[in-house]
Amino acid sequence: MKRILLLIIPLYVAFSCADLDVAPKTGTTANNIFKNAEAYRQYIAKIYASLSLTGQDGPAGQGDLTIINDEGFTSYIRAYWKAQELPTDEAVIAWNDAGIQDLNTQTWSSDNQFVRVLYYRIFYLISLTNDFMRQSTEGVMDANGVPVEDREEIMQYRAEARFLRALGYWHALDLFRNVPLITTISGDFPEQSNAEGIFNFIESELNEIEPLMAAPRENEYGRADRAALWMLRAKLYLNAEVYTGEDRYSDVIADCNQIISAGYTIEPEYKDLFNADNHNSDELIFTLPADGVNSQSWGSTTFLVHAAVGGELMVPADYGIDGGWEGLRTTKVFVSKFADITGATDTRANFYSDGQTLEIEDLRTFTNGYAVPKYTNLTASGGVGSNTTHVDTDYPMFRLGDVYLMYAEAHLRGGGGDAGTALGYVNALRERAYGNASGNITSGQLSLDFILDERSRELHWEATRRVDLIRFGRFTDSGVWPWKGGEMEGTTTGSYLNIFPIPAFELNANPNMEQNPEY
């Protein structure tokens, strides 16, 4: 059984969408709660859980956010995944919920409910971390009589809370760009910041807490350590030219080297990264743990496993679940990245095509577009997870395979490193996929265009595609795939869509906020 930091906090923590810098509302007072390290452990567990779960009473009930009727839609990673995948060539969804098809077609507006949920879910995380920081100062601990011997442990939680806040702000920077920078609890309307301000804050925070984080692979499973910090910082630097106009590729190389030297290893079987006992993998650097019995929600990997299964021919039991939700498929553009779509040559080509059409004539029909059952609720040995409704599969937020490709890209972009090392990392992933060296490439084939395609082959449906396409200049006014721009064969779109709009609700609530350009 996986040992994870489970949600055991005994207080209800709610969030008002208009109050981004106000403390979350609880059912009791802080000085009655935070008396020892165990109380802080419960609170940091709640903060970690907010990335996967949706409320206090899983799988639904006492939701963290109350701005949408279906609590499952408010899952942080489910909302984040949809924003990073559905507007790209890797994924489409068949559902009819108001606003969901706008993500498929890059035609969203500031009133889109899924954009709104994503924005407030990010700031709910930030609000929790700010409150944790307030409750864990020396002055508050003195006032609450927290034993001195507990404080080293609490300081560890405090560093992790700052990491999670930095993670939330990286998501806010990437998705919305011009957001408030809130680090304290206040009753005032927060001021809007900009890309440079948010970038500098994230970088400064990560640099400050780096020595305070647990050493790589030494923390409790599901909690962040120094390698997770290096990964987040490397991703910030990899996209720095997009965010601030300044390239930081040499810093990407430096952080990738630290991660690679920390003892992680490539999982021998690609499929085992996405199954019900993937917590056993030494490739995973930071995950969002799932437990079908103890941490249930309608988001995270429960969504990813169920929503990818449907039609008359797919058998849910083949994926360890009790039913398909008939939602997620892929486009022919992604399918075309594999010369052999059966998976017999490259095991990453995991398509279900029986009863499915390659062409997507109707976005709302599940059998239009090949299914991609990448995530399953089966163990490496073929067993079924602990619950066939709520899966045991942990969400792989950061993993070593991504680090290898980040190193290679940063090298090609002039960040330094070694050409032979970059080629070796790419071929290591291809040897796993092919089972031998038959898919290896030469140094002459290693180019930025190749890296973009290889990232899709290796990392599809891991919420990297939108970020990658933007970094390569292929997301909006260049690059075409089915239904982009609302046309069946696809069309280019305006570059302003590289970031999402600030939700109209937020603009109405905070007079200090201005809408992102061209919305």
XYZ file of C-alpha atoms in Angstrom:
519
model
C 0.000 0.000 0.000
C 1.360 3.416 -0.869
C 2.312 5.655 2.042
C 0.934 9.101 1.320
C 0.026 12.255 3.147
C -3.739 11.835 3.278
C -6.313 14.518 3.842
C -7.171 14.337 7.551
C -7.712 17.988 8.410
C -10.799 18.227 10.643
C -11.981 21.686 9.641
C -13.998 22.947 6.740
C -12.044 25.353 4.543
C -14.116 27.344 2.083
C -13.247 30.081 -0.396
C -15.026 33.159 -1.656
C -14.176 33.885 -5.266
C -14.105 37.639 -4.798
C -11.660 37.476 -1.873
C -8.346 36.352 -3.320
C -6.324 37.801 -0.432
C -8.688 36.965 2.433
C -8.060 33.969 4.676
C -10.052 30.839 3.875
C -13.087 30.498 6.106
C -12.915 27.766 8.736
C -15.254 26.405 11.314
C -13.108 27.340 14.296
C -10.318 29.694 15.302
C -6.646 29.239 14.523
C -5.478 29.369 18.138
C -7.736 26.394 18.881
C -6.262 24.394 16.009
C -2.547 25.021 15.585
C -1.140 23.692 18.841
C 1.449 21.188 17.581
C 3.168 19.739 14.517
C 0.305 17.314 13.860
C -2.102 20.218 13.362
C 0.202 21.781 10.781
C 0.656 18.389 9.147
C -3.107 18.194 8.709
C -3.187 21.638 7.136
C -0.345 20.980 4.684
C -2.166 17.748 3.784
C -5.221 19.814 2.902
C -3.097 22.063 0.697
C -1.537 19.149 -1.179
C -4.957 17.518 -1.494
C -6.401 20.681 -3.042
C -4.487 19.811 -6.223
C -6.543 16.626 -6.645
C -9.615 16.648 -4.434
C -12.533 19.045 -4.628
C -13.842 19.359 -1.082
C -14.074 17.974 2.441
C -16.422 15.072 1.746
C -15.083 13.037 -1.163
C -15.909 12.295 -3.862
C -18.278 15.275 -3.598
C -19.701 17.366 -0.776
C -18.667 20.534 1.039
C -16.827 21.668 -2.079
C -13.904 24.060 -1.915
C -15.447 26.179 -4.681
C -19.141 26.837 -5.164
C -19.073 28.674 -8.486
C -20.203 25.741 -10.627
C -22.874 23.091 -10.099
C -20.770 20.007 -10.871
C -18.137 19.748 -8.130
C -16.081 17.340 -10.241
C -15.376 20.164 -12.680
C -13.610 22.076 -9.880
C -10.731 19.615 -9.497
C -7.495 21.589 -9.857
C -5.632 19.103 -12.021
C -8.730 18.273 -14.075
C -9.256 21.967 -14.870
C -5.532 22.476 -15.512
C -5.292 19.405 -17.765
C -8.242 20.517 -19.881
C -6.749 23.983 -20.369
C -3.378 22.540 -21.410
C -4.661 19.746 -23.681
C -8.103 20.448 -25.167
C -7.023 23.557 -27.154
C -4.237 21.531 -28.822
C -3.808 18.776 -31.390
C -3.558 16.096 -28.685
C -7.068 15.977 -27.257
C -10.731 16.788 -27.809
C -13.735 16.162 -25.582
C -17.236 15.176 -26.623
C -19.266 16.703 -23.822
C -21.844 19.456 -24.106
C -21.398 21.358 -20.837
C -21.566 25.102 -21.403
C -18.160 26.355 -22.532
C -16.373 23.015 -22.867
C -16.472 22.980 -26.671
C -14.902 26.453 -26.674
C -11.747 24.838 -25.267
C -11.693 22.389 -28.198
C -11.918 25.231 -30.713
C -9.950 28.077 -29.068
C -13.094 30.246 -29.000
C -13.388 30.911 -25.266
C -14.346 34.222 -23.660
C -14.012 35.773 -20.205
C -17.405 34.274 -19.284
C -16.286 30.665 -19.881
C -17.045 28.678 -16.739
C -14.052 26.375 -17.158
C -11.679 29.335 -17.411
C -13.315 30.777 -14.301
C -12.955 27.534 -12.345
C -9.283 27.249 -13.313
C -8.519 30.812 -12.219
C -10.201 30.480 -8.841
C -8.875 26.991 -8.203
C -5.335 28.363 -8.619
C -6.055 31.223 -6.254
C -7.694 28.893 -3.767
C -4.357 27.066 -3.570
C -2.538 30.382 -3.198
C -5.002 31.504 -0.505
C -4.428 28.312 1.492
C -0.656 28.670 1.293
C -0.796 32.320 2.344
C -2.899 31.354 5.336
C -0.476 28.557 6.208
C 2.360 31.091 6.125
C 0.409 33.379 8.450
C -0.347 30.579 10.907
C 3.233 29.273 11.021
C 5.195 32.380 12.013
C 7.248 32.239 15.201
C 4.960 34.835 16.767
C 1.802 32.814 16.109
C 3.435 29.604 17.282
C 4.571 31.344 20.469
C 1.056 32.652 21.076
C -0.457 29.205 20.478
C 2.059 27.428 22.685
C 3.490 25.230 19.940
C 6.298 23.135 21.481
C 9.796 24.178 20.437
C 10.651 20.595 19.529
C 7.858 20.606 16.905
C 9.035 23.668 15.077
C 11.699 22.147 12.811
C 9.033 19.869 11.333
C 6.666 22.817 10.938
C 9.361 24.821 9.143
C 9.662 21.931 6.672
C 5.929 22.167 5.998
C 6.285 25.918 5.647
C 8.923 25.516 2.923
C 6.653 23.071 1.095
C 3.753 25.516 1.338
C 5.938 28.111 -0.367
C 6.788 25.576 -3.073
C 3.097 24.907 -3.665
C 2.408 28.635 -3.810
C 5.189 28.996 -6.399
C 3.666 26.105 -8.378
C 0.295 27.835 -8.331
C 1.851 31.093 -9.437
C 3.684 29.356 -12.289
C 0.345 28.031 -13.492
C -1.200 31.498 -13.115
C 1.702 33.100 -14.992
C 1.548 30.587 -17.810
C -2.224 30.596 -18.217
C -3.304 34.140 -17.313
C -0.035 36.091 -17.202
C -1.245 39.361 -15.571
C -2.566 38.280 -12.195
C -2.498 39.693 -8.674
C 0.613 38.920 -6.635
C -0.757 38.084 -3.202
C 1.484 36.886 -0.387
C -0.368 38.150 2.701
C -3.875 38.153 4.115
C -5.617 41.488 3.657
C -9.053 42.973 3.209
C -7.922 45.266 0.393
C -8.441 44.624 -3.295
C -5.176 43.104 -4.588
C -3.187 44.969 -7.225
C -2.637 43.391 -10.618
C 0.938 42.378 -11.396
C 2.560 41.488 -14.725
C 4.597 38.667 -16.203
C 7.945 40.020 -15.031
C 6.711 40.571 -11.499
C 5.221 37.089 -11.179
C 8.263 35.461 -12.804
C 10.657 37.235 -10.445
C 8.573 36.267 -7.419
C 8.529 32.575 -8.360
C 12.255 32.530 -9.037
C 13.054 34.325 -5.789
C 10.838 32.008 -3.747
C 12.341 28.872 -5.225
C 15.865 30.131 -4.693
C 15.134 31.005 -1.063
C 13.519 27.719 -0.096
C 15.879 25.462 -2.071
C 18.129 24.645 0.927
C 15.060 24.192 3.157
C 13.418 21.495 1.059
C 14.016 17.811 1.758
C 16.812 16.206 -0.249
C 15.738 14.450 -3.466
C 13.844 11.195 -2.874
C 13.999 11.657 0.911
C 10.544 13.087 1.569
C 7.282 11.249 2.153
C 5.722 10.051 -1.104
C 3.520 12.714 -2.671
C 5.298 15.602 -0.951
C 7.673 17.912 -2.782
C 11.422 17.740 -2.326
C 14.403 19.589 -3.764
C 14.183 17.729 -7.089
C 10.564 18.870 -7.512
C 11.786 22.403 -6.891
C 14.526 22.035 -9.517
C 11.941 20.720 -11.966
C 9.564 23.615 -11.382
C 12.402 26.101 -11.729
C 13.645 24.412 -14.901
C 10.162 24.670 -16.411
C 10.005 28.338 -15.447
C 13.378 28.914 -17.133
C 12.512 26.829 -20.207
C 9.612 29.185 -20.891
C 11.295 32.380 -19.696
C 11.653 33.748 -23.214
C 7.867 33.474 -23.629
C 7.130 35.061 -20.266
C 9.739 37.836 -20.075
C 11.585 37.945 -23.400
C 14.850 36.769 -21.811
C 16.189 33.272 -22.479
C 17.395 31.208 -19.510
C 18.315 28.000 -21.270
C 21.659 27.667 -19.514
C 19.771 27.639 -16.212
C 17.530 24.875 -17.585
C 20.634 22.769 -18.229
C 21.904 23.407 -14.696
C 18.664 22.333 -13.022
C 18.211 19.328 -15.312
C 21.715 18.175 -14.415
C 20.860 18.360 -10.720
C 17.733 16.274 -11.199
C 19.466 13.697 -13.378
C 22.200 13.318 -10.762
C 19.687 12.743 -7.961
C 19.152 9.032 -8.563
C 15.949 8.858 -10.590
C 15.835 6.200 -13.296
C 13.772 5.630 -16.422
C 10.859 3.242 -15.856
C 11.519 0.122 -17.979
C 7.941 -0.083 -19.290
C 6.322 3.129 -20.530
C 2.798 1.991 -19.615
C 3.759 1.468 -15.987
C 4.087 5.235 -15.547
C 0.315 5.582 -15.889
C -1.177 2.627 -14.058
C -2.633 1.870 -10.634
C 0.686 1.129 -8.931
C 2.808 3.780 -10.612
C 3.860 4.951 -7.154
C 6.510 2.219 -7.407
C 8.250 4.001 -10.286
C 11.669 5.575 -9.742
C 11.055 7.879 -12.720
C 8.395 9.971 -11.017
C 9.675 13.113 -9.312
C 6.457 14.695 -8.049
C 3.001 13.148 -8.211
C -0.530 13.837 -7.076
C -1.349 10.610 -5.230
C -4.675 8.877 -5.773
C -6.275 6.223 -3.628
C -9.570 4.725 -4.756
C -10.704 4.167 -1.164
C -9.204 6.990 0.877
C -9.017 9.998 -1.472
C -11.957 9.963 -3.854
C -12.899 12.657 -6.340
C -14.341 13.001 -9.836
C -11.197 14.767 -11.005
C -7.502 13.932 -11.412
C -6.824 10.492 -12.897
C -10.356 9.240 -12.250
C -11.346 11.724 -14.942
C -8.454 10.773 -17.236
C -9.134 7.029 -17.052
C -12.931 7.081 -17.325
C -13.284 9.933 -19.845
C -11.023 8.155 -22.367
C -13.267 5.077 -22.522
C -16.536 4.807 -24.442
C -18.285 3.587 -27.552
C -19.730 0.128 -28.037
C -16.448 -1.775 -28.418
C -14.209 -0.480 -25.631
C -14.606 -2.646 -22.524
C -14.226 -0.606 -19.305
C -13.021 -3.646 -17.345
C -10.021 -3.852 -19.680
C -8.847 -0.615 -18.035
C -9.808 -1.525 -14.470
C -12.954 0.619 -14.289
C -16.701 0.110 -14.037
C -17.745 2.365 -16.911
C -16.620 4.851 -19.537
C -17.592 8.522 -19.681
C -17.265 8.833 -23.494
C -15.317 12.069 -23.547
C -11.656 12.241 -24.541
C -10.097 11.309 -27.907
C -7.324 12.648 -30.102
C -6.912 14.229 -33.546
C -5.401 12.801 -36.728
C -2.515 15.257 -36.397
C -1.340 13.555 -33.227
C -1.950 10.084 -34.655
C 0.244 10.983 -37.642
C 3.274 11.409 -35.375
C 3.534 7.604 -35.270
C 4.406 5.629 -38.413
C 2.861 2.517 -36.835
C -0.252 3.294 -34.808
C -0.630 -0.251 -33.450
C 1.975 0.209 -30.724
C 3.906 -2.792 -31.997
C 6.835 -0.578 -33.030
C 6.632 2.345 -30.608
C 4.736 1.412 -27.433
C 3.777 5.037 -26.852
C 1.321 4.747 -29.767
C -1.526 3.668 -27.517
C -4.603 4.166 -29.687
C -7.971 2.431 -29.676
C -9.313 2.587 -33.220
C -11.910 -0.221 -33.403
C -15.250 1.424 -33.989
C -13.585 4.856 -34.012
C -13.000 7.087 -37.047
C -9.736 8.916 -37.616
C -11.609 11.984 -38.846
C -13.597 14.054 -36.394
C -16.693 15.207 -38.195
C -18.576 15.879 -34.963
C -16.686 16.911 -31.841
C -19.597 15.746 -29.693
C -19.503 12.151 -30.932
C -17.115 9.968 -28.946
C -16.484 7.560 -31.815
C -15.131 10.430 -33.952
C -11.402 10.396 -33.262
C -9.217 7.604 -31.928
C -9.370 6.901 -28.192
C -6.155 7.107 -26.142
C -6.410 4.864 -23.058
C -3.018 5.991 -21.758
C -4.058 6.025 -18.094
C -5.532 2.865 -16.573
C -6.597 1.535 -13.185
C -4.659 -1.683 -13.723
C -1.449 -2.616 -11.939
C 1.764 -3.595 -13.705
C 0.875 -7.260 -13.131
C -2.641 -6.838 -14.558
C -4.565 -6.551 -11.306
C -7.344 -4.024 -10.737
C -7.077 -1.021 -8.446
C -8.788 -0.903 -5.067
C -11.929 0.721 -6.502
C -13.255 0.472 -10.048
C -14.947 3.891 -9.865
C -12.238 5.970 -8.211
C -8.815 4.968 -9.455
C -5.490 4.383 -7.696
C -3.378 5.897 -10.485
C -1.235 8.813 -9.328
C -1.033 11.859 -11.581
C 2.595 12.233 -12.859
C 3.159 15.969 -12.440
C 6.945 15.779 -12.960
C 9.041 12.884 -14.277
C 12.542 12.144 -15.508
C 11.547 11.544 -19.139
C 10.490 15.173 -19.371
C 13.809 16.256 -17.865
C 15.709 14.391 -20.586
C 13.763 16.196 -23.314
C 14.078 19.564 -21.571
C 17.857 19.118 -21.457
C 17.983 18.281 -25.166
C 15.814 21.251 -26.109
C 17.742 23.706 -23.939
C 20.980 22.462 -25.517
C 19.597 22.982 -29.026
C 18.486 26.475 -28.052
C 22.020 27.444 -27.067
C 21.923 26.742 -23.347
C 25.131 24.743 -23.282
C 25.413 21.187 -22.108
C 26.739 18.446 -24.342
C 25.419 17.355 -27.757
C 26.243 13.698 -27.192
C 24.525 13.752 -23.805
C 21.416 15.350 -25.291
C 21.277 12.727 -28.041
C 21.780 9.966 -25.480
C 18.867 11.157 -23.380
C 16.518 11.267 -26.369
C 17.586 7.817 -27.514
C 17.196 6.394 -24.010
C 13.504 7.274 -24.175
C 13.195 5.894 -27.696
C 14.913 2.641 -26.737
C 12.353 2.184 -23.976
C 9.543 2.886 -26.441
C 10.894 0.609 -29.171
C 12.338 -2.086 -26.922
C 15.681 -1.839 -28.727
C 17.883 0.623 -30.610
C 15.895 0.422 -33.863
C 14.225 3.774 -33.193
C 17.398 5.629 -32.275
C 18.168 8.845 -34.140
C 21.452 10.394 -35.213
C 22.876 13.743 -34.209
C 21.824 15.118 -37.590
C 18.206 14.242 -36.875
C 18.146 15.933 -33.483
C 16.511 19.296 -34.165
C 14.008 21.558 -32.448
C 11.248 20.352 -34.770
C 12.083 16.791 -33.833
C 12.021 17.686 -30.132
C 8.560 19.237 -30.410
C 7.201 16.063 -32.011
C 9.088 13.815 -29.608
C 7.706 15.696 -26.636
C 4.232 14.968 -27.975
C 4.996 11.293 -28.503
C 6.533 10.931 -25.040
C 4.446 13.369 -22.982
C 1.032 13.423 -24.655
C -1.880 13.878 -22.262
C 0.484 15.010 -19.471
C -0.592 18.677 -19.683
C 2.518 19.906 -21.499
C 1.252 20.372 -25.063
C -0.174 23.909 -24.918
C 2.961 25.186 -23.155
C 5.162 23.466 -25.737
C 3.244 24.743 -28.749
C 3.380 28.305 -27.441
C 7.123 28.066 -26.793
C 7.627 26.828 -30.358
C 5.294 29.453 -31.842
C 2.776 26.855 -33.089
C -0.270 27.333 -30.848
C -2.285 30.152 -32.434
C -1.167 32.061 -35.547
C 0.884 29.100 -36.816
C -0.014 25.429 -36.816
C -3.357 23.891 -37.781
C -5.256 20.828 -36.563
C -8.906 19.671 -36.689
C -11.419 22.088 -35.174
C -8.852 24.699 -34.205
C -10.590 28.035 -34.660
C -13.956 26.289 -34.964
C -13.362 24.850 -38.460
C -13.359 21.124 -39.111
C -9.976 21.128 -40.862
C -8.680 23.833 -38.543
C -7.425 27.357 -39.067
C -5.008 29.771 -37.447
C -6.182 31.930 -34.559
C -5.178 35.204 -32.937
C -2.000 35.233 -30.839
C -3.874 36.886 -27.962
C -5.230 33.385 -27.262
C -1.780 32.338 -26.042
C -3.092 33.383 -22.632
C -6.571 33.038 -21.205
C -8.772 35.993 -20.267
C -9.136 37.196 -16.713
C -12.622 35.934 -15.755
C -15.347 38.539 -16.068
C -16.392 37.738 -12.500
C -12.963 38.795 -11.245
C -13.021 42.042 -13.236
C -16.387 42.892 -11.720
C -15.224 42.036 -8.204
C -11.839 43.815 -8.221
C -11.595 47.363 -9.627
C -7.791 47.057 -9.762
C -7.902 44.391 -12.468
C -7.722 45.001 -16.216
C -8.521 42.462 -18.909
C -5.744 40.807 -20.896
C -5.186 42.404 -24.334
C -7.762 41.865 -27.117
C -10.347 40.118 -24.930
